Amino acid sequence: MGEFALGQPVARFEDQRLLQGKGRFVDDVQLAGMVHAVVLRSPHAHARIRSIDVAAAKAAPGVLDILTGADWEASGWSDLPTGRGRTRRDGSDMYRCHYPALVSDRVRYVGDPVAFVVAETREQAQDASELIEVDYEPLPAITSTADATKPGAPLVWDDCENNICFVYLAGDKDATEAAFAKADHVVERTFVINRVVVAPTEPRGCVGDYDPSEEHYTIYTTLQRAHPYRAQLATEVMGIAENKLTVIGGDVGGSFGMKSAVYNEVPLVLLASKRIGRPVKWTSTRSEAFLSDGQGRDNVTTAAMALDKDHNFLGMRVETVANCGAYIQAGGESFIGNIGTLAGVYRTPALHADVTCAYTNTTPVRPYRGNGRPEAAFVIERLIDEVAAELGADPIEIRRKNLIPADAMPYKTGLTFTYDCGEFERGMDMALEISDYAGFEARRAESRKRGKLRGIGFSNSIERAAAPGAEGAEVRFDRSGTATIFSGAVNQGQGHETVFKQLVCDKLGMAPEDVSYISGDTDAVFFGEGTGGSRSATLGGSAMLMASDKIIAKARKIAAHMLEVDEGDVSFEDGVFSSPGSNRSLTIKEVGKAAANPANLPEGMEPGLVEKAVYVTNMMNYPNGCHVCEVEIDEETGTVDILGYSVVDDVGTVMNPMLLHGQIQGGVAQGIGQVLMEDMRFDPETGQIMTGSFMDYAMPRAADFSDMHVASNAVPTATNPLGVKGAGEAGNVGALPAIASALADALKDVGVRDLPMPATPERIWRLMRDAKSRG
């Protein structure tokens, strides 16, 4: 509908209240009689608990209850949900660890929850927690991803051999080995992708409220998937029916995969609320988040590419050790579903991936924006750069030679993905043009005159989005003719309210002020799977489209009855029903009002203009794109300046270009942050966190970036009725390899080949100095 139609750059409707401090975040929840909780966490990465003495803490002012591991065991509630469905190399089931909300025998990472203190105020709970005496017996710890599976490494779980949680194999090993056997060139490299902290704007938190009269629990918390979350928490942990638990998400200030788990504190506030008869709130501090939030990435990969004499790709093999931390949280195993990104956009006939997931004495690792896709894209794109450097080939032309052509679609790769559509070469050419790649060498020469090293880097990336599943939506008109839309997708800042309102307003011809939006509440939303894996536009949008179509179909019947014409003679355009057989017309709002009165309806029709829909798909889509990054490095200090960043992405139909650009820019920022500065580090001997606050852990700021030029190479997909492809993770997937590629290109002339992640100024400076000392 005009300026609010799909495809228009509509500013976010939710921003007005958010920017005015009127958001409804979990820490804004204030309930009558509410009290506060603090978690006592382990100071050791690995230790046996000899004893816990809470006597002094229980006697402290304001203390209402203290839970320990013994209390958790006595509650009858079960472990937190863990990963499942994978196997070890011998075919046996994966090692699924014991995962209590409070440990009683052994702590396995710095931050492991030991006690839960509830008091009238947070300050009283904090003071009391410091009076708890825990007698620890420190044990050897393992934090290194590369060393975790080596013989003799300390065991996180005594009965988990070599700390191996599971092994995942993909591709054709025999065909890959045959490809390497006949290759004219083989290039092999090892890539270390470091661990990062997710650090969303809003820390985690939860409020638990138990109603004894109904034996009903309500949890307000930060999450991504309200209905599946309720199912896991109710049935797997608490052992109750789902109708005895309400889950409410509210506004969520960023998640990026991290907040989708059922964390320890959630059942603890519910259990404490039941024990003391009052609502209980827990809110993480930023320092606590470094200890307790699921973290991202952290793997070591050795990859090799086999080529013929003409530089055609013949085969690729990959061996990865991925760190899952001390516990494998539910969904922590899901990154292997995106191993297919290793194939990239290239015609590599034979591929094989061997991935080992290992336990360590570190904070659990879970999906973080891209969930395996950025890591895989980094490996394939950086390996191609290394192939080009070793063989003296142009990195663009070697990519062009091996790209999958548009007329080859659908295309089954040598791994797990089958691409339905895409124009990869066109997207790459567009990115080269808008980045002025042709003029780069002149810019490099100019920088050299000023004592600066200039480099340009590329990445062609592809990912899997909107995994098979379902999503629900509802459109409900009230007696005034305005509407409320309900979505099972949960917003964490992506702009769901704006896009879904756009879709409904465009379809029904309504104004945005006449449409309200609700999500994240299991009592209000009839069905939902939630948000994650870039699924909201595809599944949530398609469900909203279906519900809107149902509204139009029923409203047309009502309009025909009121206009006294045949239904087939009624047309609907821009929110108005009309017919050549009548001199009257009815707006959708007028029909919505009339629908509440049975007298206005055809015989046998139920009153009310309300329709629900569940969209189900077994097909995925494959967003793709090309990133070009240009940097300048100060040879005296190692400081990196990003001079230009260009992105051409194919996300299919663009529903709102303004929101799309914001999504891509945010993802790029996170990727650049990881490559240049972010680094979660543990002491290799003790497992102590060495970068446990923003004093030690560097986060990127606006001054660290250049303007980003984002363009679209839209190739709509036929896998869903809107033709959309996932966009939420696209920026991050392409950014990791693009910025690293640019750094490598800038440093090649001074003899630096191997770049660490993150490539901080100090590390770059030392690498340049060492290269000069070698001549």
mmCIF file of C-alpha atoms in Angstrom, residues 92-406:
data_model
loop_
_atom_site.group_PDB
_atom_site.id
_atom_site.type_symbol
_atom_site.label_atom_id
_atom_site.label_comp_id
_atom_site.label_asym_id
_atom_site.label_seq_id
_atom_site.Cartn_x
_atom_site.Cartn_y
_atom_site.Cartn_z
ATOM 1 C CA SER A 92 28.098 -44.945 18.993
ATOM 2 C CA ASP A 93 25.913 -42.145 20.333
ATOM 3 C CA MET A 94 27.508 -38.791 21.050
ATOM 4 C CA TYR A 95 28.607 -38.141 24.610
ATOM 5 C CA ARG A 96 25.754 -36.220 26.224
ATOM 6 C CA CYS A 97 27.018 -34.689 29.432
ATOM 7 C CA HIS A 98 25.203 -34.332 32.734
ATOM 8 C CA TYR A 99 23.971 -30.709 32.843
ATOM 9 C CA PRO A 100 22.408 -29.675 36.175
ATOM 10 C CA ALA A 101 21.289 -26.117 36.882
ATOM 11 C CA LEU A 102 23.564 -26.158 39.951
ATOM 12 C CA VAL A 103 26.583 -28.455 40.246
ATOM 13 C CA SER A 104 27.122 -30.494 43.364
ATOM 14 C CA ASP A 105 30.273 -32.533 42.798
ATOM 15 C CA ARG A 106 32.602 -30.883 40.279
ATOM 16 C CA VAL A 107 32.884 -27.530 38.519
ATOM 17 C CA ARG A 108 34.048 -27.631 34.911
ATOM 18 C CA TYR A 109 34.603 -24.021 33.865
ATOM 19 C CA VAL A 110 35.134 -20.640 35.452
ATOM 20 C CA GLY A 111 31.563 -19.478 35.958
ATOM 21 C CA ASP A 112 29.908 -22.854 36.565
ATOM 22 C CA PRO A 113 26.892 -22.152 38.883
ATOM 23 C CA VAL A 114 27.409 -23.426 42.422
ATOM 24 C CA ALA A 115 24.722 -21.662 44.489
ATOM 25 C CA PHE A 116 21.661 -19.466 43.960
ATOM 26 C CA VAL A 117 20.995 -16.812 46.570
ATOM 27 C CA VAL A 118 17.573 -15.126 46.869
ATOM 28 C CA ALA A 119 17.082 -11.976 48.941
ATOM 29 C CA GLU A 120 14.885 -8.918 49.207
ATOM 30 C CA THR A 121 17.367 -6.868 47.152
ATOM 31 C CA ARG A 122 20.069 -7.705 44.680
ATOM 32 C CA GLU A 123 22.660 -6.065 46.907
ATOM 33 C CA GLN A 124 21.668 -8.258 49.858
ATOM 34 C CA ALA A 125 21.842 -11.359 47.687
ATOM 35 C CA GLN A 126 25.290 -10.340 46.442
ATOM 36 C CA ASP A 127 26.564 -9.702 49.969
ATOM 37 C CA ALA A 128 25.241 -13.049 51.168
ATOM 38 C CA SER A 129 26.785 -14.939 48.263
ATOM 39 C CA GLU A 130 30.190 -13.760 49.420
ATOM 40 C CA LEU A 131 29.610 -15.468 52.787
ATOM 41 C CA ILE A 132 29.188 -18.920 51.223
ATOM 42 C CA GLU A 133 32.218 -21.106 51.905
ATOM 43 C CA VAL A 134 33.088 -23.615 49.192
ATOM 44 C CA ASP A 135 36.011 -25.988 49.661
ATOM 45 C CA TYR A 136 37.461 -26.702 46.181
ATOM 46 C CA GLU A 137 40.084 -29.258 45.182
ATOM 47 C CA PRO A 138 41.599 -27.882 41.945
ATOM 48 C CA LEU A 139 42.043 -30.356 39.082
ATOM 49 C CA PRO A 140 43.985 -30.166 35.797
ATOM 50 C CA ALA A 141 42.122 -28.235 33.102
ATOM 51 C CA ILE A 142 42.157 -28.207 29.309
ATOM 52 C CA THR A 143 41.244 -25.047 27.399
ATOM 53 C CA SER A 144 43.068 -25.460 24.094
ATOM 54 C CA THR A 145 40.923 -26.481 21.137
ATOM 55 C CA ALA A 146 43.918 -27.878 19.262
ATOM 56 C CA ASP A 147 45.033 -29.994 22.221
ATOM 57 C CA ALA A 148 41.678 -31.091 23.617
ATOM 58 C CA THR A 149 41.515 -34.441 21.815
ATOM 59 C CA LYS A 150 45.192 -35.358 22.125
ATOM 60 C CA PRO A 151 46.125 -38.383 24.239
ATOM 61 C CA GLY A 152 46.941 -37.391 27.793
ATOM 62 C CA ALA A 153 44.865 -34.202 27.786
ATOM 63 C CA PRO A 154 42.925 -33.656 31.044
ATOM 64 C CA LEU A 155 39.414 -35.056 30.774
ATOM 65 C CA VAL A 156 36.475 -32.755 31.292
ATOM 66 C CA TRP A 157 34.236 -35.785 31.849
ATOM 67 C CA ASP A 158 35.975 -38.877 33.213
ATOM 68 C CA ASP A 159 34.092 -41.303 30.991
ATOM 69 C CA CYS A 160 34.400 -39.246 27.787
ATOM 70 C CA GLU A 161 37.398 -40.630 25.942
ATOM 71 C CA ASN A 162 39.736 -37.980 24.512
ATOM 72 C CA ASN A 163 37.084 -35.327 25.314
ATOM 73 C CA ILE A 164 35.315 -36.178 22.047
ATOM 74 C CA CYS A 165 31.647 -35.250 22.117
ATOM 75 C CA PHE A 166 30.867 -36.337 18.546
ATOM 76 C CA VAL A 167 32.358 -36.687 15.077
ATOM 77 C CA TYR A 168 30.603 -35.579 11.902
ATOM 78 C CA LEU A 169 31.615 -36.703 8.419
ATOM 79 C CA ALA A 170 30.278 -35.231 5.176
ATOM 80 C CA GLY A 171 31.072 -35.684 1.504
ATOM 81 C CA ASP A 172 32.774 -38.487 -0.421
ATOM 82 C CA LYS A 173 36.111 -39.428 1.095
ATOM 83 C CA ASP A 174 37.121 -41.904 -1.607
ATOM 84 C CA ALA A 175 36.340 -39.517 -4.448
ATOM 85 C CA THR A 176 38.217 -36.755 -2.646
ATOM 86 C CA GLU A 177 41.307 -38.897 -2.150
ATOM 87 C CA ALA A 178 41.183 -39.870 -5.821
ATOM 88 C CA ALA A 179 41.020 -36.196 -6.779
ATOM 89 C CA PHE A 180 44.120 -35.447 -4.709
ATOM 90 C CA ALA A 181 45.954 -38.417 -6.189
ATOM 91 C CA LYS A 182 45.631 -37.058 -9.731
ATOM 92 C CA ALA A 183 46.135 -33.368 -8.851
ATOM 93 C CA ASP A 184 48.860 -31.228 -10.398
ATOM 94 C CA HIS A 185 48.786 -28.839 -7.458
ATOM 95 C CA VAL A 186 47.904 -29.282 -3.790
ATOM 96 C CA VAL A 187 47.790 -26.385 -1.355
ATOM 97 C CA GLU A 188 47.189 -26.982 2.365
ATOM 98 C CA ARG A 189 46.791 -24.499 5.201
ATOM 99 C CA THR A 190 45.700 -24.458 8.851
ATOM 100 C CA PHE A 191 43.253 -21.810 10.028
ATOM 101 C CA VAL A 192 42.543 -20.932 13.650
ATOM 102 C CA ILE A 193 39.215 -19.187 14.172
ATOM 103 C CA ASN A 194 39.253 -17.728 17.643
ATOM 104 C CA ARG A 195 36.560 -17.592 20.302
ATOM 105 C CA VAL A 196 34.410 -14.503 20.717
ATOM 106 C CA VAL A 197 31.934 -13.158 23.255
ATOM 107 C CA VAL A 198 28.477 -12.431 21.854
ATOM 108 C CA ALA A 199 27.978 -9.243 23.924
ATOM 109 C CA PRO A 200 24.417 -8.199 22.969
ATOM 110 C CA THR A 201 23.202 -4.795 24.096
ATOM 111 C CA GLU A 202 20.807 -6.361 26.610
ATOM 112 C CA PRO A 203 22.309 -8.871 29.056
ATOM 113 C CA ARG A 204 20.434 -12.064 29.819
ATOM 114 C CA GLY A 205 17.810 -12.059 32.540
ATOM 115 C CA CYS A 206 14.676 -13.797 33.781
ATOM 116 C CA VAL A 207 11.770 -13.374 36.172
ATOM 117 C CA GLY A 208 10.009 -16.457 37.515
ATOM 118 C CA ASP A 209 6.540 -16.350 39.042
ATOM 119 C CA TYR A 210 4.699 -19.356 40.494
ATOM 120 C CA ASP A 211 0.938 -19.258 41.132
ATOM 121 C CA PRO A 212 0.084 -21.990 43.678
ATOM 122 C CA SER A 213 -3.675 -21.597 43.171
ATOM 123 C CA GLU A 214 -3.341 -22.712 39.546
ATOM 124 C CA GLU A 215 -0.078 -24.634 39.959
ATOM 125 C CA HIS A 216 1.081 -22.492 37.076
ATOM 126 C CA TYR A 217 4.486 -20.999 36.293
ATOM 127 C CA THR A 218 5.266 -17.864 34.275
ATOM 128 C CA ILE A 219 8.749 -17.056 33.026
ATOM 129 C CA TYR A 220 9.759 -13.725 31.533
ATOM 130 C CA THR A 221 13.110 -14.138 29.815
ATOM 131 C CA THR A 222 15.363 -13.402 26.868
ATOM 132 C CA LEU A 223 14.930 -15.950 24.100
ATOM 133 C CA GLN A 224 14.481 -16.612 20.379
ATOM 134 C CA ARG A 225 11.892 -19.375 20.189
ATOM 135 C CA ALA A 226 9.033 -19.051 22.673
ATOM 136 C CA HIS A 227 7.045 -22.245 21.998
ATOM 137 C CA PRO A 228 9.965 -24.678 21.608
ATOM 138 C CA TYR A 229 11.535 -23.024 24.654
ATOM 139 C CA ARG A 230 8.374 -23.722 26.665
ATOM 140 C CA ALA A 231 8.370 -27.333 25.488
ATOM 141 C CA GLN A 232 11.995 -27.894 26.498
ATOM 142 C CA LEU A 233 11.697 -26.171 29.851
ATOM 143 C CA ALA A 234 8.359 -27.709 30.831
ATOM 144 C CA THR A 235 8.737 -31.283 29.659
ATOM 145 C CA GLU A 236 12.484 -31.905 29.752
ATOM 146 C CA VAL A 237 13.500 -29.928 32.842
ATOM 147 C CA MET A 238 10.477 -29.335 35.074
ATOM 148 C CA GLY A 239 8.479 -32.447 34.216
ATOM 149 C CA ILE A 240 5.161 -30.612 33.846
ATOM 150 C CA ALA A 241 2.607 -30.167 31.075
ATOM 151 C CA GLU A 242 3.155 -27.219 28.777
ATOM 152 C CA ASN A 243 -0.166 -25.642 29.731
ATOM 153 C CA LYS A 244 1.240 -25.181 33.230
ATOM 154 C CA LEU A 245 3.945 -22.820 31.941
ATOM 155 C CA THR A 246 3.699 -19.454 30.211
ATOM 156 C CA VAL A 247 6.767 -18.077 28.436
ATOM 157 C CA ILE A 248 6.949 -14.351 27.668
ATOM 158 C CA GLY A 249 9.787 -12.840 25.664
ATOM 159 C CA GLY A 250 8.973 -9.138 25.343
ATOM 160 C CA ASP A 251 11.631 -7.021 23.675
ATOM 161 C CA VAL A 252 14.990 -8.722 23.290
ATOM 162 C CA GLY A 253 18.045 -6.529 22.869
ATOM 163 C CA GLY A 254 20.081 -8.700 20.559
ATOM 164 C CA SER A 255 20.707 -12.423 20.729
ATOM 165 C CA PHE A 256 22.619 -13.681 17.665
ATOM 166 C CA GLY A 257 21.926 -17.288 18.710
ATOM 167 C CA MET A 258 23.290 -16.935 22.228
ATOM 168 C CA LYS A 259 19.998 -16.398 24.075
ATOM 169 C CA SER A 260 18.196 -19.334 22.484
ATOM 170 C CA ALA A 261 19.334 -21.860 25.116
ATOM 171 C CA VAL A 262 17.516 -22.744 28.339
ATOM 172 C CA TYR A 263 20.143 -21.417 30.748
ATOM 173 C CA ASN A 264 20.636 -22.446 34.368
ATOM 174 C CA GLU A 265 19.070 -19.335 35.887
ATOM 175 C CA VAL A 266 15.656 -19.857 34.248
ATOM 176 C CA PRO A 267 14.547 -23.003 36.111
ATOM 177 C CA LEU A 268 16.272 -21.660 39.224
ATOM 178 C CA VAL A 269 14.084 -18.527 39.426
ATOM 179 C CA LEU A 270 11.008 -20.720 38.901
ATOM 180 C CA LEU A 271 12.038 -23.201 41.556
ATOM 181 C CA ALA A 272 12.908 -20.400 43.984
ATOM 182 C CA SER A 273 9.582 -18.689 43.318
ATOM 183 C CA LYS A 274 7.751 -21.895 44.166
ATOM 184 C CA ARG A 275 9.772 -22.353 47.358
ATOM 185 C CA ILE A 276 9.341 -18.827 48.750
ATOM 186 C CA GLY A 277 5.995 -17.891 47.204
ATOM 187 C CA ARG A 278 7.148 -14.674 45.550
ATOM 188 C CA PRO A 279 8.342 -13.698 42.053
ATOM 189 C CA VAL A 280 12.135 -13.945 41.649
ATOM 190 C CA LYS A 281 14.267 -11.864 39.278
ATOM 191 C CA TRP A 282 17.814 -12.503 38.094
ATOM 192 C CA THR A 283 19.635 -10.117 35.760
ATOM 193 C CA SER A 284 23.143 -10.721 34.499
ATOM 194 C CA THR A 285 25.814 -8.103 34.960
ATOM 195 C CA ARG A 286 28.131 -7.476 32.029
ATOM 196 C CA SER A 287 31.030 -9.084 33.894
ATOM 197 C CA GLU A 288 28.857 -12.107 34.652
ATOM 198 C CA ALA A 289 27.966 -12.375 30.982
ATOM 199 C CA PHE A 290 31.609 -13.041 30.145
ATOM 200 C CA LEU A 291 31.458 -16.036 32.494
ATOM 201 C CA SER A 292 28.027 -17.449 31.767
ATOM 202 C CA ASP A 293 26.781 -16.537 28.277
ATOM 203 C CA GLY A 294 27.287 -19.070 25.524
ATOM 204 C CA GLN A 295 30.238 -17.975 23.390
ATOM 205 C CA GLY A 296 30.981 -18.275 19.675
ATOM 206 C CA ARG A 297 33.274 -19.831 17.054
ATOM 207 C CA ASP A 298 36.510 -21.415 18.414
ATOM 208 C CA ASN A 299 37.783 -24.042 16.024
ATOM 209 C CA VAL A 300 40.955 -25.192 14.318
ATOM 210 C CA THR A 301 40.819 -26.348 10.695
ATOM 211 C CA THR A 302 43.330 -27.880 8.313
ATOM 212 C CA ALA A 303 42.109 -27.601 4.720
ATOM 213 C CA ALA A 304 43.644 -28.622 1.423
ATOM 214 C CA MET A 305 42.706 -27.910 -2.191
ATOM 215 C CA ALA A 306 43.608 -30.089 -5.178
ATOM 216 C CA LEU A 307 43.820 -28.479 -8.649
ATOM 217 C CA ASP A 308 44.717 -29.546 -12.168
ATOM 218 C CA LYS A 309 47.321 -27.802 -14.328
ATOM 219 C CA ASP A 310 44.726 -25.282 -15.537
ATOM 220 C CA HIS A 311 43.779 -24.339 -11.977
ATOM 221 C CA ASN A 312 40.418 -26.085 -11.998
ATOM 222 C CA PHE A 313 39.357 -27.253 -8.555
ATOM 223 C CA LEU A 314 39.379 -31.041 -8.316
ATOM 224 C CA GLY A 315 38.846 -31.714 -4.643
ATOM 225 C CA MET A 316 38.904 -30.251 -1.152
ATOM 226 C CA ARG A 317 39.379 -31.940 2.201
ATOM 227 C CA VAL A 318 38.842 -30.403 5.602
ATOM 228 C CA GLU A 319 39.594 -31.559 9.139
ATOM 229 C CA THR A 320 38.217 -29.459 11.994
ATOM 230 C CA VAL A 321 38.288 -29.595 15.770
ATOM 231 C CA ALA A 322 35.445 -27.501 17.185
ATOM 232 C CA ASN A 323 35.290 -26.515 20.844
ATOM 233 C CA CYS A 324 31.914 -26.986 22.557
ATOM 234 C CA GLY A 325 33.078 -25.930 26.036
ATOM 235 C CA ALA A 326 32.366 -27.824 29.226
ATOM 236 C CA TYR A 327 28.731 -28.639 28.364
ATOM 237 C CA ILE A 328 27.056 -29.278 25.005
ATOM 238 C CA GLN A 329 24.009 -27.026 25.215
ATOM 239 C CA ALA A 330 20.922 -27.849 23.158
ATOM 240 C CA GLY A 331 21.668 -26.558 19.671
ATOM 241 C CA GLY A 332 25.392 -26.526 20.343
ATOM 242 C CA GLU A 333 25.782 -29.333 17.837
ATOM 243 C CA SER A 334 23.807 -27.589 15.103
ATOM 244 C CA PHE A 335 26.777 -25.854 13.460
ATOM 245 C CA ILE A 336 27.562 -29.010 11.530
ATOM 246 C CA GLY A 337 24.351 -28.495 9.554
ATOM 247 C CA ASN A 338 26.138 -25.627 7.841
ATOM 248 C CA ILE A 339 29.267 -27.502 6.833
ATOM 249 C CA GLY A 340 27.913 -27.244 3.295
ATOM 250 C CA THR A 341 29.149 -23.647 3.141
ATOM 251 C CA LEU A 342 32.648 -25.133 2.739
ATOM 252 C CA ALA A 343 31.736 -25.863 -0.888
ATOM 253 C CA GLY A 344 31.258 -22.149 -1.482
ATOM 254 C CA VAL A 345 29.948 -21.117 -4.886
ATOM 255 C CA TYR A 346 32.431 -23.279 -6.769
ATOM 256 C CA ARG A 347 32.347 -26.358 -8.982
ATOM 257 C CA THR A 348 34.535 -28.600 -6.815
ATOM 258 C CA PRO A 349 33.626 -32.168 -7.797
ATOM 259 C CA ALA A 350 34.808 -33.948 -4.656
ATOM 260 C CA LEU A 351 34.785 -32.723 -1.067
ATOM 261 C CA HIS A 352 35.136 -34.315 2.327
ATOM 262 C CA ALA A 353 34.798 -32.797 5.789
ATOM 263 C CA ASP A 354 35.801 -34.453 9.068
ATOM 264 C CA VAL A 355 34.656 -32.504 12.125
ATOM 265 C CA THR A 356 35.386 -33.420 15.742
ATOM 266 C CA CYS A 357 33.530 -31.611 18.515
ATOM 267 C CA ALA A 358 35.502 -31.562 21.767
ATOM 268 C CA TYR A 359 34.799 -30.758 25.396
ATOM 269 C CA THR A 360 37.079 -28.310 27.210
ATOM 270 C CA ASN A 361 37.074 -26.580 30.598
ATOM 271 C CA THR A 362 35.646 -23.397 29.128
ATOM 272 C CA THR A 363 32.322 -21.598 28.880
ATOM 273 C CA PRO A 364 29.896 -23.485 26.614
ATOM 274 C CA VAL A 365 29.981 -22.566 22.927
ATOM 275 C CA ARG A 366 26.721 -22.289 21.041
ATOM 276 C CA PRO A 367 25.386 -20.867 17.769
ATOM 277 C CA TYR A 368 26.601 -17.341 17.126
ATOM 278 C CA ARG A 369 25.492 -15.265 14.133
ATOM 279 C CA GLY A 370 26.011 -17.560 11.162
ATOM 280 C CA ASN A 371 26.451 -20.724 13.263
ATOM 281 C CA GLY A 372 29.236 -22.427 11.307
ATOM 282 C CA ARG A 373 28.686 -20.575 8.036
ATOM 283 C CA PRO A 374 31.208 -17.748 8.669
ATOM 284 C CA GLU A 375 33.836 -20.269 9.748
ATOM 285 C CA ALA A 376 33.256 -22.400 6.663
ATOM 286 C CA ALA A 377 33.251 -19.369 4.366
ATOM 287 C CA PHE A 378 36.498 -18.221 5.946
ATOM 288 C CA VAL A 379 38.154 -21.571 5.250
ATOM 289 C CA ILE A 380 37.164 -21.881 1.584
ATOM 290 C CA GLU A 381 37.788 -18.243 0.667
ATOM 291 C CA ARG A 382 41.096 -17.892 2.505
ATOM 292 C CA LEU A 383 42.241 -21.204 1.051
ATOM 293 C CA ILE A 384 41.523 -19.911 -2.452
ATOM 294 C CA ASP A 385 43.579 -16.796 -1.682
ATOM 295 C CA GLU A 386 46.441 -19.025 -0.567
ATOM 296 C CA VAL A 387 46.093 -21.153 -3.699
ATOM 297 C CA ALA A 388 46.293 -18.022 -5.862
ATOM 298 C CA ALA A 389 49.357 -16.751 -3.976
ATOM 299 C CA GLU A 390 51.209 -20.056 -4.166
ATOM 300 C CA LEU A 391 50.423 -20.642 -7.837
ATOM 301 C CA GLY A 392 50.928 -17.025 -8.919
ATOM 302 C CA ALA A 393 47.327 -16.778 -10.117
ATOM 303 C CA ASP A 394 44.949 -13.834 -9.978
ATOM 304 C CA PRO A 395 42.606 -14.415 -6.998
ATOM 305 C CA ILE A 396 39.638 -13.060 -8.952
ATOM 306 C CA GLU A 397 40.265 -15.081 -12.084
ATOM 307 C CA ILE A 398 40.822 -18.344 -10.236
ATOM 308 C CA ARG A 399 37.459 -17.797 -8.583
ATOM 309 C CA ARG A 400 35.805 -16.899 -11.876
ATOM 310 C CA LYS A 401 37.155 -20.045 -13.534
ATOM 311 C CA ASN A 402 35.571 -22.235 -10.874
ATOM 312 C CA LEU A 403 32.268 -20.457 -10.202
ATOM 313 C CA ILE A 404 29.004 -22.366 -10.595
ATOM 314 C CA PRO A 405 27.209 -20.795 -13.602
ATOM 315 C CA ALA A 406 23.629 -19.599 -13.297
#
